[in-house]
CSV table of C-alpha atoms in Angstrom, one decimal:
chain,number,residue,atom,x,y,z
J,1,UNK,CA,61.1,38.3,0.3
J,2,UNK,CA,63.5,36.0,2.4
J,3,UNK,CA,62.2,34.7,6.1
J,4,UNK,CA,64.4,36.7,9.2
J,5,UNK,CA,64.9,33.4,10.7
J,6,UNK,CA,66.2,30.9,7.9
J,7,UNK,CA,66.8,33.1,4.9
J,8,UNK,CA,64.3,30.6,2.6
J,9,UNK,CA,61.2,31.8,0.6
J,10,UNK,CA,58.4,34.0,2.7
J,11,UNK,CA,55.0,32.7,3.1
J,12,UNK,CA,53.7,35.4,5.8
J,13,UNK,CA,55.0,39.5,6.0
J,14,UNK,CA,54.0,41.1,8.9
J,15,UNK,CA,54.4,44.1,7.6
J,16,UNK,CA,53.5,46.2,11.3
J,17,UNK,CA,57.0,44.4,12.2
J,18,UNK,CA,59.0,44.9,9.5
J,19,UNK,CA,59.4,41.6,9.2
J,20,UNK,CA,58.6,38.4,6.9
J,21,UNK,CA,58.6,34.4,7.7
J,22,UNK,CA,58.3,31.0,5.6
J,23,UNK,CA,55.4,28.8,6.8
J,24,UNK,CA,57.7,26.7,9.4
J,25,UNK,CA,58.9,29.8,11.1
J,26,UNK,CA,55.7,31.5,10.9
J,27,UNK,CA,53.8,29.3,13.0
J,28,UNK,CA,56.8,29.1,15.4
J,29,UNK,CA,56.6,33.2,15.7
J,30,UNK,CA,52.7,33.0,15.8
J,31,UNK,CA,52.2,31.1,18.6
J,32,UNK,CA,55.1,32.8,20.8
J,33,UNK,CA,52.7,35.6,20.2
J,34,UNK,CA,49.6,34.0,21.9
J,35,UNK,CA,52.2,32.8,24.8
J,36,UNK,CA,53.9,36.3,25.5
J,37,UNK,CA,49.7,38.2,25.6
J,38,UNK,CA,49.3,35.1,28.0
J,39,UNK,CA,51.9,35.6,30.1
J,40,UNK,CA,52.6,39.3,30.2
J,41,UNK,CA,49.0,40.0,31.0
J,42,UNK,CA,48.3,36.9,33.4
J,43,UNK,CA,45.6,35.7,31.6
J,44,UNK,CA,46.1,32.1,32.1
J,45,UNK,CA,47.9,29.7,34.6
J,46,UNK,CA,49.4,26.3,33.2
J,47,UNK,CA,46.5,24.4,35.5
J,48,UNK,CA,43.5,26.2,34.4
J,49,UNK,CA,40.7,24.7,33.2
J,50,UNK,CA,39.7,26.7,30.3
J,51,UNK,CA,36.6,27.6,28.2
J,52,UNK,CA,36.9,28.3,24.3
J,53,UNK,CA,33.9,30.4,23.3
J,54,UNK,CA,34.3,28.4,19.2
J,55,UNK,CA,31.9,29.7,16.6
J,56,UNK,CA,33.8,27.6,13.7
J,57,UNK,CA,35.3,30.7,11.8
J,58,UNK,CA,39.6,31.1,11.7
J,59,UNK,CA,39.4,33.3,14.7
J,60,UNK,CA,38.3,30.5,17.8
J,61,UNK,CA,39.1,28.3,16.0
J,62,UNK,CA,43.0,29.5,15.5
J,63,UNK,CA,42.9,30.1,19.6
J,64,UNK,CA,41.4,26.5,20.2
J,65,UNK,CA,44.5,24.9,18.5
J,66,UNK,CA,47.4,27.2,20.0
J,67,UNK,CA,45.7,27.1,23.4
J,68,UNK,CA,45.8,23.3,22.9
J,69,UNK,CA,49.2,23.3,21.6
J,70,UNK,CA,50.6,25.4,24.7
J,71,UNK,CA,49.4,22.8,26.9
J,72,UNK,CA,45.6,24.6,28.2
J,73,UNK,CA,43.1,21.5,29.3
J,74,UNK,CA,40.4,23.5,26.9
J,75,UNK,CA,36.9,22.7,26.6
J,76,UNK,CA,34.7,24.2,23.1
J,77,UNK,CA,31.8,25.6,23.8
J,78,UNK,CA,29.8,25.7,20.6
J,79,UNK,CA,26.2,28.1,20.9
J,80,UNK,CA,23.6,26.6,17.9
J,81,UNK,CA,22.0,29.9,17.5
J,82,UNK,CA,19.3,28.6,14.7
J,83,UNK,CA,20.5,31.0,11.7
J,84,UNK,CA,19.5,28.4,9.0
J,85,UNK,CA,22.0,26.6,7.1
J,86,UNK,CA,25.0,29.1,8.3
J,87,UNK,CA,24.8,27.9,11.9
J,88,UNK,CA,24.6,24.3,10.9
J,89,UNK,CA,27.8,24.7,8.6
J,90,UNK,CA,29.1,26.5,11.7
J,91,UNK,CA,28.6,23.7,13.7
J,92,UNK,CA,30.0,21.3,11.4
J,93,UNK,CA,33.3,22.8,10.8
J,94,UNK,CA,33.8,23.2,15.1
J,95,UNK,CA,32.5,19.1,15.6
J,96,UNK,CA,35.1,18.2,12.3
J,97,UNK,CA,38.4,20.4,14.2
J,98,UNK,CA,37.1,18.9,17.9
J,99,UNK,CA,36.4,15.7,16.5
J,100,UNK,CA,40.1,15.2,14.5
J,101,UNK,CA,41.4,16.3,18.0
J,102,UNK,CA,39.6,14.2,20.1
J,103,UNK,CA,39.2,17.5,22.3
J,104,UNK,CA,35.8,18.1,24.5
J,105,UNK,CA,33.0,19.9,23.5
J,106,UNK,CA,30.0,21.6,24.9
J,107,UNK,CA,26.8,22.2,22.1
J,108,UNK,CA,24.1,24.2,23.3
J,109,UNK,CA,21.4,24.4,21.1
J,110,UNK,CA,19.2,27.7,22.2
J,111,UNK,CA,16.1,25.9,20.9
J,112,UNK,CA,16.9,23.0,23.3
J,113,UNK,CA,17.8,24.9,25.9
J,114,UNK,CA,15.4,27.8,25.9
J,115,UNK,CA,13.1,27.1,23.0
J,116,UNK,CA,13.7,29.6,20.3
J,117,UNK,CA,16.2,30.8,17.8
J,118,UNK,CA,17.9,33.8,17.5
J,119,UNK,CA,16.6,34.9,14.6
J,120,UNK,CA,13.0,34.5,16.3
J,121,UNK,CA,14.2,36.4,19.3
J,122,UNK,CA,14.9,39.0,17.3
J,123,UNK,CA,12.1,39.2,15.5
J,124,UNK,CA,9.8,38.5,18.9
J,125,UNK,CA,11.3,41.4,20.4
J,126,UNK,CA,11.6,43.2,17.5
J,127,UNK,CA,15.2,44.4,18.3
J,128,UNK,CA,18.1,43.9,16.1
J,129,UNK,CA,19.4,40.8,15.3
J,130,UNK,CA,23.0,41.3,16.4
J,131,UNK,CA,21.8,42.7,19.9
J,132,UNK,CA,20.2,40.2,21.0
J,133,UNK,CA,22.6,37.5,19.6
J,134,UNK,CA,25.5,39.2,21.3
J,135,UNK,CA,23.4,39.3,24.4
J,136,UNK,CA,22.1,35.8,25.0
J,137,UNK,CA,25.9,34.5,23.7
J,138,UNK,CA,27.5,36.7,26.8
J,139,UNK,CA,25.0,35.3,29.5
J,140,UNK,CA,25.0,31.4,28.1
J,141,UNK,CA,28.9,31.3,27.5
J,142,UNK,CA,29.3,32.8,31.7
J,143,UNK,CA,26.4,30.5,33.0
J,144,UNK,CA,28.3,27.3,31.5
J,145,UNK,CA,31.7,28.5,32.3
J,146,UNK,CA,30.4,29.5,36.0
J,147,UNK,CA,28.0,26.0,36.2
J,148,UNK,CA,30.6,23.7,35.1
J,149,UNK,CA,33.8,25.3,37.3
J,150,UNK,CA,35.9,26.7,34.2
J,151,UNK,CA,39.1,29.1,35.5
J,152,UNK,CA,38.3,31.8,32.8
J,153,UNK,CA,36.5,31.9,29.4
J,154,UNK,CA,38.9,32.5,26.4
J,155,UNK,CA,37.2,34.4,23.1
J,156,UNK,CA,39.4,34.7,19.7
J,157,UNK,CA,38.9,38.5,19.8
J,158,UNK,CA,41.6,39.6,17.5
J,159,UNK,CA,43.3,42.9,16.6
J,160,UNK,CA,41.0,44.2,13.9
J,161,UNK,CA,37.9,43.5,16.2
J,162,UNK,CA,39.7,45.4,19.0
J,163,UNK,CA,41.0,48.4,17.3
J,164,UNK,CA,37.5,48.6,15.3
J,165,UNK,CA,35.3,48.6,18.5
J,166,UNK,CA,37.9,51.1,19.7
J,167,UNK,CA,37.6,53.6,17.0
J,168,UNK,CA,33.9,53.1,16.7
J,169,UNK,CA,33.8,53.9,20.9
J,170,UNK,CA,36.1,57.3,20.1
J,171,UNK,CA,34.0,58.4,17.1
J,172,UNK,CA,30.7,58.4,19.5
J,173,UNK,CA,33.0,59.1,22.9
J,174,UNK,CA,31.3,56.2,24.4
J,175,UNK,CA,32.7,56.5,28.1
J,176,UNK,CA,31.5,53.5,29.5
J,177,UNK,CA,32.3,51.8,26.9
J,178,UNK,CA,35.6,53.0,26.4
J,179,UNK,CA,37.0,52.1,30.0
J,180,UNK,CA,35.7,48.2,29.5
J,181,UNK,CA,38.1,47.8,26.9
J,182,UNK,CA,40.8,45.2,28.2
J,183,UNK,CA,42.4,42.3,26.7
J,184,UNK,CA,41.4,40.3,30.5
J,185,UNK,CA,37.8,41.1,32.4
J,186,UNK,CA,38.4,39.9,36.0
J,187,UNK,CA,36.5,37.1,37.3
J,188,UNK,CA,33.8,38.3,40.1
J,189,UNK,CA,30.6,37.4,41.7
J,190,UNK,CA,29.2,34.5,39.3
J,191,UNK,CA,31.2,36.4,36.6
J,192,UNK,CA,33.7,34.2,34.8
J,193,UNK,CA,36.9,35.6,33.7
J,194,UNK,CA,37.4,36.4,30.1
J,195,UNK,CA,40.4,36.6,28.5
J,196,UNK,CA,41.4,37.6,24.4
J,197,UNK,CA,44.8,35.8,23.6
J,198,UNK,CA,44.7,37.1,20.4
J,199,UNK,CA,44.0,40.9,20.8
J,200,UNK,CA,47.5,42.0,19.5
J,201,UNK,CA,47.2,39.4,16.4
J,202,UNK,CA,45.7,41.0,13.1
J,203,UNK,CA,43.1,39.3,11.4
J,204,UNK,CA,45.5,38.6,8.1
J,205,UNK,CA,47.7,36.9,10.7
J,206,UNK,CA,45.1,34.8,11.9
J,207,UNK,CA,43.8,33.4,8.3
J,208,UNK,CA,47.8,33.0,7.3
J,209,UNK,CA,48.3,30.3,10.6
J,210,UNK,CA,45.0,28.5,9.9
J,211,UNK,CA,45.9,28.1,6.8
J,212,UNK,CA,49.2,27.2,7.1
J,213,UNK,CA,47.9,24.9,9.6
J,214,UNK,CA,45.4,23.9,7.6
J,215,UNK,CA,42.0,24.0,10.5
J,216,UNK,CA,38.6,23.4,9.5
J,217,UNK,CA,36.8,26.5,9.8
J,218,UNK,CA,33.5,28.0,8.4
J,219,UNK,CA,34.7,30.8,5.8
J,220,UNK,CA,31.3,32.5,5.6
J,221,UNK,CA,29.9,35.4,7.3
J,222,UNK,CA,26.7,35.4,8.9
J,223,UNK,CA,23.6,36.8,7.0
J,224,UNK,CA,22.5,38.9,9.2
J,225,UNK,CA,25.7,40.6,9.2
J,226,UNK,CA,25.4,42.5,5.9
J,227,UNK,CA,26.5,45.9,6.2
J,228,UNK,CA,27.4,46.0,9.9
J,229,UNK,CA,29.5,49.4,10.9
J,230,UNK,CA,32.0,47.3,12.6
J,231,UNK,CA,33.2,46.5,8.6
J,232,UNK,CA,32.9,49.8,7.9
J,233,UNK,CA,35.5,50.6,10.7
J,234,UNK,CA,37.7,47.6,9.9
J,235,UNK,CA,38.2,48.8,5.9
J,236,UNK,CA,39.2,52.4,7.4
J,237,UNK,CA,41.7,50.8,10.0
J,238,UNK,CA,43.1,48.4,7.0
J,239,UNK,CA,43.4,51.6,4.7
J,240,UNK,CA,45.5,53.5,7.4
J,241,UNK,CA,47.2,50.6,7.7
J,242,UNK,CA,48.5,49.6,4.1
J,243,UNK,CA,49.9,53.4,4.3
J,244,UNK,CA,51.3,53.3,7.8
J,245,UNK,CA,51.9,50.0,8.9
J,246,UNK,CA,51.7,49.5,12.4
J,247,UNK,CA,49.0,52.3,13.1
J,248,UNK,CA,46.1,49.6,14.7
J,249,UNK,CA,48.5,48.1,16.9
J,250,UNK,CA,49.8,51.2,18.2
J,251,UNK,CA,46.3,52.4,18.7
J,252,UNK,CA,45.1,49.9,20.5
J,253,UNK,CA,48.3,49.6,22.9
J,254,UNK,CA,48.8,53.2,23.6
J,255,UNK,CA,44.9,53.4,24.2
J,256,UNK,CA,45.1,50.8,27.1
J,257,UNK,CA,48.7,51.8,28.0
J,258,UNK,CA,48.2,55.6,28.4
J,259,UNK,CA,44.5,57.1,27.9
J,260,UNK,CA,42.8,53.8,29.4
J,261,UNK,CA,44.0,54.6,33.0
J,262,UNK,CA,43.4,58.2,32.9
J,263,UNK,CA,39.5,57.9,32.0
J,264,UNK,CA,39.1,55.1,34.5
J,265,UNK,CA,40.7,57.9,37.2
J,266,UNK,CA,38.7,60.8,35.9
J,267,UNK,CA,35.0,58.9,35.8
J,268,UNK,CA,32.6,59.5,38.8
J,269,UNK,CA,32.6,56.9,42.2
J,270,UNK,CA,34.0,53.8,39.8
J,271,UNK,CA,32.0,51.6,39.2
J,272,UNK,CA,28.3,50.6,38.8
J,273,UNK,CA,27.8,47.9,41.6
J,274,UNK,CA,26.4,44.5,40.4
J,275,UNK,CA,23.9,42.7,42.2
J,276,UNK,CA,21.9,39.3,41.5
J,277,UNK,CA,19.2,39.4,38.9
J,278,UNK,CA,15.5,38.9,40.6
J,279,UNK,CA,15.2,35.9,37.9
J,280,UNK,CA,18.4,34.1,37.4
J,281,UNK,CA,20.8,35.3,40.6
J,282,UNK,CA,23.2,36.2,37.6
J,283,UNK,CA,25.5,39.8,37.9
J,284,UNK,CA,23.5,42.6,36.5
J,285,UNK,CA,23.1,46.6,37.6
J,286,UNK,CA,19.6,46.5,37.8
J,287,UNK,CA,16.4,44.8,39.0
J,288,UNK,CA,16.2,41.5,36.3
J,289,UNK,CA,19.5,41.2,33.8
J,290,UNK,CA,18.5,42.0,30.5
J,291,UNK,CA,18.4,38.4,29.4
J,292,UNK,CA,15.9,37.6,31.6
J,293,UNK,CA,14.3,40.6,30.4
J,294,UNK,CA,14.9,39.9,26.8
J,295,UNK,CA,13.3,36.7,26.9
J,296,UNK,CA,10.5,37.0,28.8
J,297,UNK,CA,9.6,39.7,26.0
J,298,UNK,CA,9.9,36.8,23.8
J,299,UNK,CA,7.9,34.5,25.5
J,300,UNK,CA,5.0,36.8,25.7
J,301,UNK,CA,4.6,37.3,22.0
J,302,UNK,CA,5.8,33.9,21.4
J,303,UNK,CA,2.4,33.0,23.1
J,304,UNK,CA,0.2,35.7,21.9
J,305,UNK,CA,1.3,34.4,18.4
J,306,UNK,CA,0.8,30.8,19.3
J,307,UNK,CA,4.5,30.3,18.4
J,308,UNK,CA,4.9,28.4,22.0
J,309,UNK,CA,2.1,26.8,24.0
J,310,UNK,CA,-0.2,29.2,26.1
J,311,UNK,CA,1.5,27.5,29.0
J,312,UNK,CA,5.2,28.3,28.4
J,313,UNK,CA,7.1,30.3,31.0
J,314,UNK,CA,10.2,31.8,30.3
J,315,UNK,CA,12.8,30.3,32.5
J,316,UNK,CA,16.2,30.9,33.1
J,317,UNK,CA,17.5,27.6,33.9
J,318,UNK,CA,18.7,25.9,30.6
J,319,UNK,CA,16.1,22.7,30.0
J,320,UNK,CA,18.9,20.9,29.4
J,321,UNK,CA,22.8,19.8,30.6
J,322,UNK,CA,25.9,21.4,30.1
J,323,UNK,CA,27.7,18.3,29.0
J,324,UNK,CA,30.7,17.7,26.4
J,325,UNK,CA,29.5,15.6,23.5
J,326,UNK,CA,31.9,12.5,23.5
J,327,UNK,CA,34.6,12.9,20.5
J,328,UNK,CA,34.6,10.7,18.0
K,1,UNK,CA,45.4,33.9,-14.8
K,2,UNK,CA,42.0,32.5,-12.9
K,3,UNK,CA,41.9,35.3,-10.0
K,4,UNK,CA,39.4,33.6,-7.4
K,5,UNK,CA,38.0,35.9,-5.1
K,6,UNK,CA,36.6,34.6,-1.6
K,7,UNK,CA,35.9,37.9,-0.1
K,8,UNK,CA,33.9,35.5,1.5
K,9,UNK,CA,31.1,35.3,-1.4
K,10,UNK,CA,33.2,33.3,-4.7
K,11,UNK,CA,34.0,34.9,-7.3
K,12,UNK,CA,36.1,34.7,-11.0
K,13,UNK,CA,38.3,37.1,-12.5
K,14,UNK,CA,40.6,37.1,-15.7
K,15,UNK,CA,43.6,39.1,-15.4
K,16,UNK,CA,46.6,39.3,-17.8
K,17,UNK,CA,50.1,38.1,-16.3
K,18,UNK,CA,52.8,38.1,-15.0
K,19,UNK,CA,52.1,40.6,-12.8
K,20,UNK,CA,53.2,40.8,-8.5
K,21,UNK,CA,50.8,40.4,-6.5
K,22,UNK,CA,50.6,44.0,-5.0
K,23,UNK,CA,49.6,44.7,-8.7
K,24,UNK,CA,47.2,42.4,-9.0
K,25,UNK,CA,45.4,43.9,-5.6
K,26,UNK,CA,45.9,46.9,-7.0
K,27,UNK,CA,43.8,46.0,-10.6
K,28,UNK,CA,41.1,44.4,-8.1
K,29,UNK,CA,40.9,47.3,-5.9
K,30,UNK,CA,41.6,45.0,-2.8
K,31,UNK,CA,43.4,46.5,0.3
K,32,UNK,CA,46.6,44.1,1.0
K,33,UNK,CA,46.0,44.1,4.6
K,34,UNK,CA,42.8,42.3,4.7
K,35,UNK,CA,43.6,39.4,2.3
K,36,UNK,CA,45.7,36.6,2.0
K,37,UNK,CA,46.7,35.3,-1.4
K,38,UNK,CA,47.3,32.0,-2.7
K,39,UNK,CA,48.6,30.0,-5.4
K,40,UNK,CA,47.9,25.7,-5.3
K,41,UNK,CA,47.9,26.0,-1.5
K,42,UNK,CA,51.2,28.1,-1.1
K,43,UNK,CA,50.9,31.7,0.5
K,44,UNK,CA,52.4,34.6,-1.4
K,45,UNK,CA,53.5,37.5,-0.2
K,46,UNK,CA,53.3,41.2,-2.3
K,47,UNK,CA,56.6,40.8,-4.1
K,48,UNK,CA,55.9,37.2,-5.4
K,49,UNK,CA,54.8,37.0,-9.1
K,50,UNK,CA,52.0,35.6,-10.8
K,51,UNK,CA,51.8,34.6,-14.3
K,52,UNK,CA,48.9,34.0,-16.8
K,53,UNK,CA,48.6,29.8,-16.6
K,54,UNK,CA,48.7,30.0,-12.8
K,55,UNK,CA,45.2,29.8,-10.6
K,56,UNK,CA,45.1,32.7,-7.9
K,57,UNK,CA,43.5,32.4,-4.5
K,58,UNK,CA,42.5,36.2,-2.7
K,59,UNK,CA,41.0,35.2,0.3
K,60,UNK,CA,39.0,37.8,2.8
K,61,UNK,CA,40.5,37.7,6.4
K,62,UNK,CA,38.0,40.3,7.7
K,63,UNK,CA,35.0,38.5,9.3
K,64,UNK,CA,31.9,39.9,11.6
K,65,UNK,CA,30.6,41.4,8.2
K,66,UNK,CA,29.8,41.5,5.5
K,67,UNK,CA,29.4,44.5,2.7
């Protein structure tokens, strides 16, 4: 297989595209990608100041580098959820690609900052691990971004995780799911702006330009991770795939381009209105957010268990600062 | 050849060469589109071959799971 561009040896086929690239030419058609999602769905303007949610796998850390590449002032924001030796590996491999850099980074540590892990959270509330990691992530990666100024939040979201939460969404006819589904959420109230640069980029395609680039990044999954549906939903989409090339993207697109609009027309009165949590003044639909909610459940048994003091209040300020670490 | 799976847990397989590489996903029952394979560092795509001294690299790009 020759590369379109130069006619030498292919490193990368992008089969969806009919198309295949040596390493030089890859990473050249890679990061034009990223740029053209950037621009043709405003998600970012040359003078923002930008938030990377980085967990240390390929996927944030892939975005990190273009974004930095294409000129973004990016900051990391690194969450040390407390899940043993994988979130200390996880930590490592985002301080080694920040650090080589010299590119700022933010670190919070939820036991610093709130005084448990997630996997005692979990267990506290007795809900699943994922939930209430995916929960406490949302609300700590929008209080920094909104606390410290940032323009908009960018996650490394990729196609795979799209099209999967997509066809997982269809398979249940999750409505209000369904209409959230956009590569930008708009900035409101104490809400920052997310954006996914990488939604139209497969996950193959991601590993291939880390590689190629050679990044640091933390290859393992997550323990608690074993046997999540999401996978389940990814091996389908890959299956189709490898017969039809093209099929996820297509999905996706076509899904936000054509039946996207049509539900958001068709549901009843719009939207839910937000108003400020009783606890933390954060967005939320009802009385107290669910973090606050969440927590405080945790703080209850924590103390009834004699995990934390008899004292201990839940508090939604962070008992700490939102400051990058100095690189080194 | 060595065939070393990361899929992301490590693991060795011997396979006889030469053989391309959309074989050898085949043989290991490993859908194309959610790997990368390697050989020394270099990326190979489907129609590259593989032969038996060489040292084979099939790494999982699926993440947020595991099986």
């Amino acid at each position: 297989m020759k590369c379109r561009v130069c006619g030498r040896k292919a490193a990368v086929e992008v089969r969806r595209q009919g198309q295949a690239f040596c390493p030089e030419h890859y990473l050249e058609w890679f990061e034009h990608q990223v740029e053209r999602a950037i621009r043709r769905h405003r998600m970012l303007r040359k003078s923002d100041r930008v938030l990377v949610a980085v967990s240390g796998g390929k996927d944030s850390i892939a975005l990190w580098e273009v974004l930095r590449r294409l000129g973004y002032a990016t900051t990391g924001l690194h969450l040390q959820l407390g899940i043993g030796g994988y979130s200390q590996r996880a930590l490592e491999a985002t301080r080694r690609y920040a650090g080589e850099r010299g590119l700022p980074l933010i670190v919070v540590d939820l036991r610093e900052a709130y005084r448990l892990s997630i996997p005692e959270l979990a267990e506290l509330t007795r809900r699943r691990t994922c939930s209430v990691c995916g929960l406490t992530k949302r609300y700590v990666i929008n209080r920094v971004a909104v606390e410290e100024g940032f323009d908009a939040v960018a996650t490394g979201h990729n196609l795979d995780d799209e099209a999967s939460v997509l066809l997982g969404n269809v398979l249940h006819w999750q409505t209000d799911a369904l209409v959230r589904q956009g590569p930008v959420l708009p900035a409101k109230e104490r809400l920052a702006k997310r954006v996914k640069p990488l939604y139209l980029l497969t996950e193959r395609e991601i590993l291939a330009y880390t590689l190629l680039r050679r990044l640091p990044y933390q290859h393992e999954e997550c323990p608690f991770s074993v046997g999540a549906k999401s996978l389940l939903y990814k091996e389908a989409l890959n299956r189709i795939e490898a017969q039809s090339p093209g099929t996820k993207q297509a999905f996706l697109e076509q899904y936000l381009k054509r039946i996207e609009p049509v539900l958001q027309a068709g549901l009843p009165a719009g939207e839910v209105a937000l108003k400020a949590c009783e606890r933390c003044g954060y967005p939320t639909t009802g009385e107290v957010c669910a973090f606050c909610k969440t927590w405080d459940q945790a703080y209850r048994w924590a103390r009834k268990k004699r995990i934390l003091p008899g004292e201990s209040v839940f508090a939604p300020e962070p008992a700490l600062r939102f400051a990058p670490e100095r690189p080194n | 050849m060595k065939v070393v799976l990361r899929t992301p847990d490590r693991e060795e397989r011997e396979l006889k060469g030469p053989l391309r590489v959309a074989e050898l996903l085949k043989r290991l029952d490993v859908v194309p589109e959610g790997v990368i394979v390697a050989r020394d560092g270099e990326l190979l795509t489907l129609d590259d071959e593989v032969g038996d001294q060489d040292t084979v690299e099939v790494i999982s790009a699926v993440s947020g799971g595991r099986r």
